[in-house]
CSV table of C-alpha atoms in Angstrom, one decimal:
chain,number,residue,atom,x,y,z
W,446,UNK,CA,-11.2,-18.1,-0.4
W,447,UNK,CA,-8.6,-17.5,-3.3
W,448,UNK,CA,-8.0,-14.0,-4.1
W,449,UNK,CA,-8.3,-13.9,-8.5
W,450,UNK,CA,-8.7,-11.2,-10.8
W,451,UNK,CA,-11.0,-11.1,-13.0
W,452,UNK,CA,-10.6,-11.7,-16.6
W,453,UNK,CA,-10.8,-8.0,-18.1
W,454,UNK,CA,-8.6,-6.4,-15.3
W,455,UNK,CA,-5.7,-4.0,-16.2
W,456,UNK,CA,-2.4,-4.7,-15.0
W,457,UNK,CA,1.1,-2.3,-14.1
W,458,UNK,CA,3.3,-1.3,-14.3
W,459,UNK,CA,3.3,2.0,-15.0
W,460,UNK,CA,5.7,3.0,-17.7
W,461,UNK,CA,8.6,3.8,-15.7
W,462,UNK,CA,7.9,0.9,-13.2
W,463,UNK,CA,5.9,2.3,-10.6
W,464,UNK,CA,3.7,-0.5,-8.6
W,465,UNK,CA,-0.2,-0.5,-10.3
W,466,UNK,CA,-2.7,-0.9,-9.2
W,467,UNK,CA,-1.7,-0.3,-5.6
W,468,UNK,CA,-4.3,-2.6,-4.2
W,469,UNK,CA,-7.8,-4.7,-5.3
W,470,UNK,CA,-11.1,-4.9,-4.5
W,471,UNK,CA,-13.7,-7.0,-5.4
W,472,UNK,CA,-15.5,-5.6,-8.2
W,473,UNK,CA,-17.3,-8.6,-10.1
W,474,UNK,CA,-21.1,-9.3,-10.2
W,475,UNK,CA,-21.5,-7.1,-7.0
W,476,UNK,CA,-25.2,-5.9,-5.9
W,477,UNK,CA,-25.6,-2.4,-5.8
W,478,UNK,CA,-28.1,0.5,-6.1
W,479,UNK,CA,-29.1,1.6,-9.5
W,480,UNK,CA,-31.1,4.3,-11.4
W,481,UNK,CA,-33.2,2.7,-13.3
W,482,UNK,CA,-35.5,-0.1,-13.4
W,483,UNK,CA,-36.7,-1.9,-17.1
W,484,UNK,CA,-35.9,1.0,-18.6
W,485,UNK,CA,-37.4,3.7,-16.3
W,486,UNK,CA,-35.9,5.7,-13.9
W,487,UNK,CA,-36.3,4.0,-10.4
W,488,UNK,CA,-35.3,5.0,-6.2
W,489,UNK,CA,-35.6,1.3,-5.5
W,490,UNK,CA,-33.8,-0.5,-8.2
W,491,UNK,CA,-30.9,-2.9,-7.5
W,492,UNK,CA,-28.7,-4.3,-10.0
W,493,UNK,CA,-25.5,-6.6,-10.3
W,494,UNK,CA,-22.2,-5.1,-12.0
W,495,UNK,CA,-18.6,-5.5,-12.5
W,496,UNK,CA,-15.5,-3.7,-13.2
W,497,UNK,CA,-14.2,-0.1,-11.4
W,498,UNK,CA,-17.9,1.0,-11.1
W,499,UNK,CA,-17.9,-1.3,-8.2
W,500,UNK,CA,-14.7,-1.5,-6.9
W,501,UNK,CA,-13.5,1.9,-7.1
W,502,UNK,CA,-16.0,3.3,-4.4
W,503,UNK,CA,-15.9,0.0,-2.9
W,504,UNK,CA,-12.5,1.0,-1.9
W,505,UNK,CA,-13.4,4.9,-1.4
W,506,UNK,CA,-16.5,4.0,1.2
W,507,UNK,CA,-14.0,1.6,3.1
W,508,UNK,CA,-11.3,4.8,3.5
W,509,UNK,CA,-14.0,7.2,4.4
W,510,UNK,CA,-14.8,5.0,7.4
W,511,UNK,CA,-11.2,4.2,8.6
W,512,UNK,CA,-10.9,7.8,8.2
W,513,UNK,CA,-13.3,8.2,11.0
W,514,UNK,CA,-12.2,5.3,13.2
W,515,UNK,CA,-8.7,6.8,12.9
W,516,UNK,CA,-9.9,10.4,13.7
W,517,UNK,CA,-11.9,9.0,16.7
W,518,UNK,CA,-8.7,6.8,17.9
W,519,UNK,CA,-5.8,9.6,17.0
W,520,UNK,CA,-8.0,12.6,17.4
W,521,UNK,CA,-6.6,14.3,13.7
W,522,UNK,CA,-7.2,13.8,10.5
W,523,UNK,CA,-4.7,11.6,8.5
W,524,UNK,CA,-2.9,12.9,5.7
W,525,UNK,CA,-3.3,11.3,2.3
W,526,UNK,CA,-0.2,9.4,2.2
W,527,UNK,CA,-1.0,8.1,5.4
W,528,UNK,CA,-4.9,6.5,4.1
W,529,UNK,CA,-3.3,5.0,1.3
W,530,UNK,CA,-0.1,3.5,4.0
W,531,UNK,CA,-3.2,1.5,6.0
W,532,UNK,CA,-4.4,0.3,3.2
W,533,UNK,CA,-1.6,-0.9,1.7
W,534,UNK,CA,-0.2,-1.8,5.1
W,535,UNK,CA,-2.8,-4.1,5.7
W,536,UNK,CA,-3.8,-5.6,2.3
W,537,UNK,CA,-4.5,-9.6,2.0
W,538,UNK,CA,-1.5,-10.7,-0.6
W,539,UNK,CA,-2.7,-12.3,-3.2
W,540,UNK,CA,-0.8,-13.2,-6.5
W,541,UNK,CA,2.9,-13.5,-6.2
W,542,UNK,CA,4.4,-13.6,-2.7
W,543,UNK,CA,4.7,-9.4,-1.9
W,544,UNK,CA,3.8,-6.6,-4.6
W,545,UNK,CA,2.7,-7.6,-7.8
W,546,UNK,CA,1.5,-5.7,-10.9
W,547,UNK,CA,-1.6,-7.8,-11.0
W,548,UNK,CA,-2.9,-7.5,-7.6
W,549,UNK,CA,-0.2,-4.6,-6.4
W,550,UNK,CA,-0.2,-5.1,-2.6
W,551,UNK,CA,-3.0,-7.0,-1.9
W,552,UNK,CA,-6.9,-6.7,-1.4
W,553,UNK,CA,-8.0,-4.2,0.8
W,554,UNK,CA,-9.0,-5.7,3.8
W,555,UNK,CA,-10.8,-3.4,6.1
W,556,UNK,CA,-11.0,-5.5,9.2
W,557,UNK,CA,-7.1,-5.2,9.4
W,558,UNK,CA,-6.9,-1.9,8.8
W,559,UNK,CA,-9.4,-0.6,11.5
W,560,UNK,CA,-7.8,-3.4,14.1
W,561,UNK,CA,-4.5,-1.5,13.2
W,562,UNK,CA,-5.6,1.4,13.8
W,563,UNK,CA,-6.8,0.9,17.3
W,564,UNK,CA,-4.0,-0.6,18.1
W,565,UNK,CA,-1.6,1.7,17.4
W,566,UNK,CA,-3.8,4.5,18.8
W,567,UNK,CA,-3.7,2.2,22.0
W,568,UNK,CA,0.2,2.0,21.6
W,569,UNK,CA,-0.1,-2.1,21.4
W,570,UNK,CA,1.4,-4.4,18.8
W,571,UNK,CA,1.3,-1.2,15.7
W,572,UNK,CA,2.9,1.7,15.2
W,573,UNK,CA,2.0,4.5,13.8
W,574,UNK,CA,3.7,8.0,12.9
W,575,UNK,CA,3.1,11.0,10.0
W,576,UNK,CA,6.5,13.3,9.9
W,577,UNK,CA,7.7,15.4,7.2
W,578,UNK,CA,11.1,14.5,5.4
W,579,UNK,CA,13.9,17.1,5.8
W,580,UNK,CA,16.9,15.8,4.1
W,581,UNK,CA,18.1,13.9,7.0
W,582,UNK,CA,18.0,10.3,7.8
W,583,UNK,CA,15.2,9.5,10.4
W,584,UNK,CA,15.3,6.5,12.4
W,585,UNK,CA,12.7,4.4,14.7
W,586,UNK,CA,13.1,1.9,17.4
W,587,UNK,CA,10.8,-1.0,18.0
W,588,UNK,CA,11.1,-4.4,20.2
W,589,UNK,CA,9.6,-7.5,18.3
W,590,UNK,CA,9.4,-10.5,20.4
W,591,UNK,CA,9.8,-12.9,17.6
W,592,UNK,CA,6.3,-14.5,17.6
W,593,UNK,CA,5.1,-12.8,14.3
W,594,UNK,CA,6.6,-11.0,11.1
W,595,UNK,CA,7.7,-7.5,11.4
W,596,UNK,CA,6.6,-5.3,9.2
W,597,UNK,CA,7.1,-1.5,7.9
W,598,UNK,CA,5.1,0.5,5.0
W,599,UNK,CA,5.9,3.7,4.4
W,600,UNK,CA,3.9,5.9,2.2
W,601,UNK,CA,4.7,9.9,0.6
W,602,UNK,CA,2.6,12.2,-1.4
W,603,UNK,CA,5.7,13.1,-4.4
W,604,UNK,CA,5.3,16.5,-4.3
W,605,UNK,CA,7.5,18.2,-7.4
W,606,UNK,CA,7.0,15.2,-9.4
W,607,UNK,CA,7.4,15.7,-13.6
W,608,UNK,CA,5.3,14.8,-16.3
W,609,UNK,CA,5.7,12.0,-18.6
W,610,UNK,CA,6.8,12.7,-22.3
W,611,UNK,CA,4.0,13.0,-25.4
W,612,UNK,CA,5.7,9.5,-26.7
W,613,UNK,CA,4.7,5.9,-25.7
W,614,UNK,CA,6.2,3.5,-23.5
W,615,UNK,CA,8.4,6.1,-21.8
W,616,UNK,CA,10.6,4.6,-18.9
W,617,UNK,CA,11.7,8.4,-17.7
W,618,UNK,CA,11.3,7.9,-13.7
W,619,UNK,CA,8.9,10.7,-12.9
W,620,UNK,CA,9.7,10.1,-9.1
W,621,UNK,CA,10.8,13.6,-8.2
W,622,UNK,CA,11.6,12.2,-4.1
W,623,UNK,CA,13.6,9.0,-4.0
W,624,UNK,CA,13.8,8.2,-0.3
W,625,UNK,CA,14.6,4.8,0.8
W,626,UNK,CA,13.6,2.4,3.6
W,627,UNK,CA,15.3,-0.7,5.3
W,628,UNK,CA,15.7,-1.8,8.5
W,629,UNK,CA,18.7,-3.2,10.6
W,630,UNK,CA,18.3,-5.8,13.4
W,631,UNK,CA,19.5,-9.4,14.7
W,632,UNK,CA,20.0,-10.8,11.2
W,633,UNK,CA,21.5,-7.6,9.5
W,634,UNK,CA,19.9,-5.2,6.8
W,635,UNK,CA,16.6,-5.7,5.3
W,636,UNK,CA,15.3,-4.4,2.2
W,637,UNK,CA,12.2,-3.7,0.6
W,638,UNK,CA,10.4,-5.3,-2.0
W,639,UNK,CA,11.4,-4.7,-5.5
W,640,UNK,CA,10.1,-5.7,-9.0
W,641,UNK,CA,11.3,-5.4,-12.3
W,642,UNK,CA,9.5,-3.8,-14.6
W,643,UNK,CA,11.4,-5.5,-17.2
W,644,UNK,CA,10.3,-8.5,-16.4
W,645,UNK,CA,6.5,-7.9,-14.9
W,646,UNK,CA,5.4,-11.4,-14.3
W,647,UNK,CA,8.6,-12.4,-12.2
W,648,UNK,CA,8.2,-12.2,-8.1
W,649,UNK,CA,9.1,-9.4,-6.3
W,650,UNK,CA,12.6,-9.7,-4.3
W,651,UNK,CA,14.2,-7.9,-1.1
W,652,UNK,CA,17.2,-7.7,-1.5
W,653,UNK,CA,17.9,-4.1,-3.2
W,654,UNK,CA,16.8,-0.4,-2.7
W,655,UNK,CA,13.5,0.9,-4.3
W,656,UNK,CA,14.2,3.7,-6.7
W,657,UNK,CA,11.0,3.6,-8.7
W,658,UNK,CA,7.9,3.7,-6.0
W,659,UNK,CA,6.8,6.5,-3.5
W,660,UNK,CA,5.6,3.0,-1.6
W,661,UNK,CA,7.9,1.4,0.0
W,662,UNK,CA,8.0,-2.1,2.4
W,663,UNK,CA,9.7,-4.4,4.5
W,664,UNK,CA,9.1,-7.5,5.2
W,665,UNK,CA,10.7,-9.5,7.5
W,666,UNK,CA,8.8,-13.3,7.9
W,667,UNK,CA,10.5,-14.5,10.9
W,668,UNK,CA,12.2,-11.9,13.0
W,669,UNK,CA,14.6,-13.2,15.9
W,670,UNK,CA,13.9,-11.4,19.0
W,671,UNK,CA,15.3,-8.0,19.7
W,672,UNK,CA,15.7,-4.4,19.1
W,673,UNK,CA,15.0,-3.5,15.0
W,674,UNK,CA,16.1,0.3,13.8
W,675,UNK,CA,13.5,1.0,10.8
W,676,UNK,CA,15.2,4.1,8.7
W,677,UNK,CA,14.3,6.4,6.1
């Protein structure tokens, strides 16, 4: 089925460019509990509804539960950074090819996300790692055998971050920890995705740093086989 938004959805970016909404759910004419009934207060009504009413704890039930697959499978808690990563890592694209500021990465797709989980846990075809950033370049090794798209999300909570100004439309970056990802392999560098916030409707690209998101992705379709170095 096509993945649309419907027609009174907000769109990014934020004001200094920042990726928003970060992912979708569906949140139009869904069936859900409800407190009253013609009028009078009820423990049985139903009712249908749209908008965040629906898709916001759509979305929050869906993390609680991956949270506890992934604390089964890993044994610890993940961090904040690293719920909204599996979400993001797995979202269905939708929209324009990569990030958009209509659909942001995609609608969260919790099939994916618990079959990543596992199989990271199990050491199989994910990876998956929470580390604290010193300063100092990190690096990771991975073999892809060329049969599907490699890709790598990473995910920080921006500690320090500023506030933005009392004016409208400010473009100040209020991203207080710029770190960057790309990965080198057969085929050279790879960059994330990128958008410009100047231009909001146009597609996202790879071929430039990200120095406006705390999210950050690559995505390389067709990997030749061999030995990929993902950095931060």
């Amino acid at each position: 089925a096509q993945i649309v938004t419907t027609s009174f959805s907000s769109y990014g970016p934020t004001d200094d460019g920042r990726i928003k909404p970060d992912v979708v759910a569906n949140g139009a004419g869904v069936w859900s509990t409800g407190a009253f009934s013609g009028g009078a207060p009820s423990t049985s009504a139903y009712y249908s509804s749209p908008g965040t009413s629906m898709a916001a704890p759509n979305v929050t039930g869906t993390a609680v539960l991956l949270i506890e697959h992934f604390q089964n499978e890993f044994g610890f808690a993940p961090q904040a950074a690293s719920t909204k990563g599996l979400l993001i890592h797995t979202a269905s694209d939708a929209g324009n090819t990569g990030p958009d500021y209509a659909y942001g990465w995609g609608l969260v797709n919790a099939a994916e996300a618990a079959d990543f989980i596992t199989k990271s846990a199990a050491g199989a075809s994910g990876y998956f790692e929470q580390r604290t950033f010193n300063g100092s370049t990190q690096s990771i090794d991975l073999i892809s055998d060329g049969t599907g798209p490699l890709k790598a999300t990473i995910v920080w909570s921006d500690w320090g971050l500023t506030t933005q100004g009392s004016g409208l439309d400010d473009n100040t970056s209020v991203l207080a920890n710029n770190l960057d990802l790309w990965v080198l392999g057969p085929g050279g560098k790879y960059f994330p995705w990128t958008l410009n916030p100047a231009n909001p409707t146009s597609p996202a690209v790879r071929n430039q740093s990200n120095n406006l998101d705390n999210v950050e992705q690559v995505l390389i379709d067709a990997p030749a086989a061999g030995t990929y170095t993902i950095y931060v």
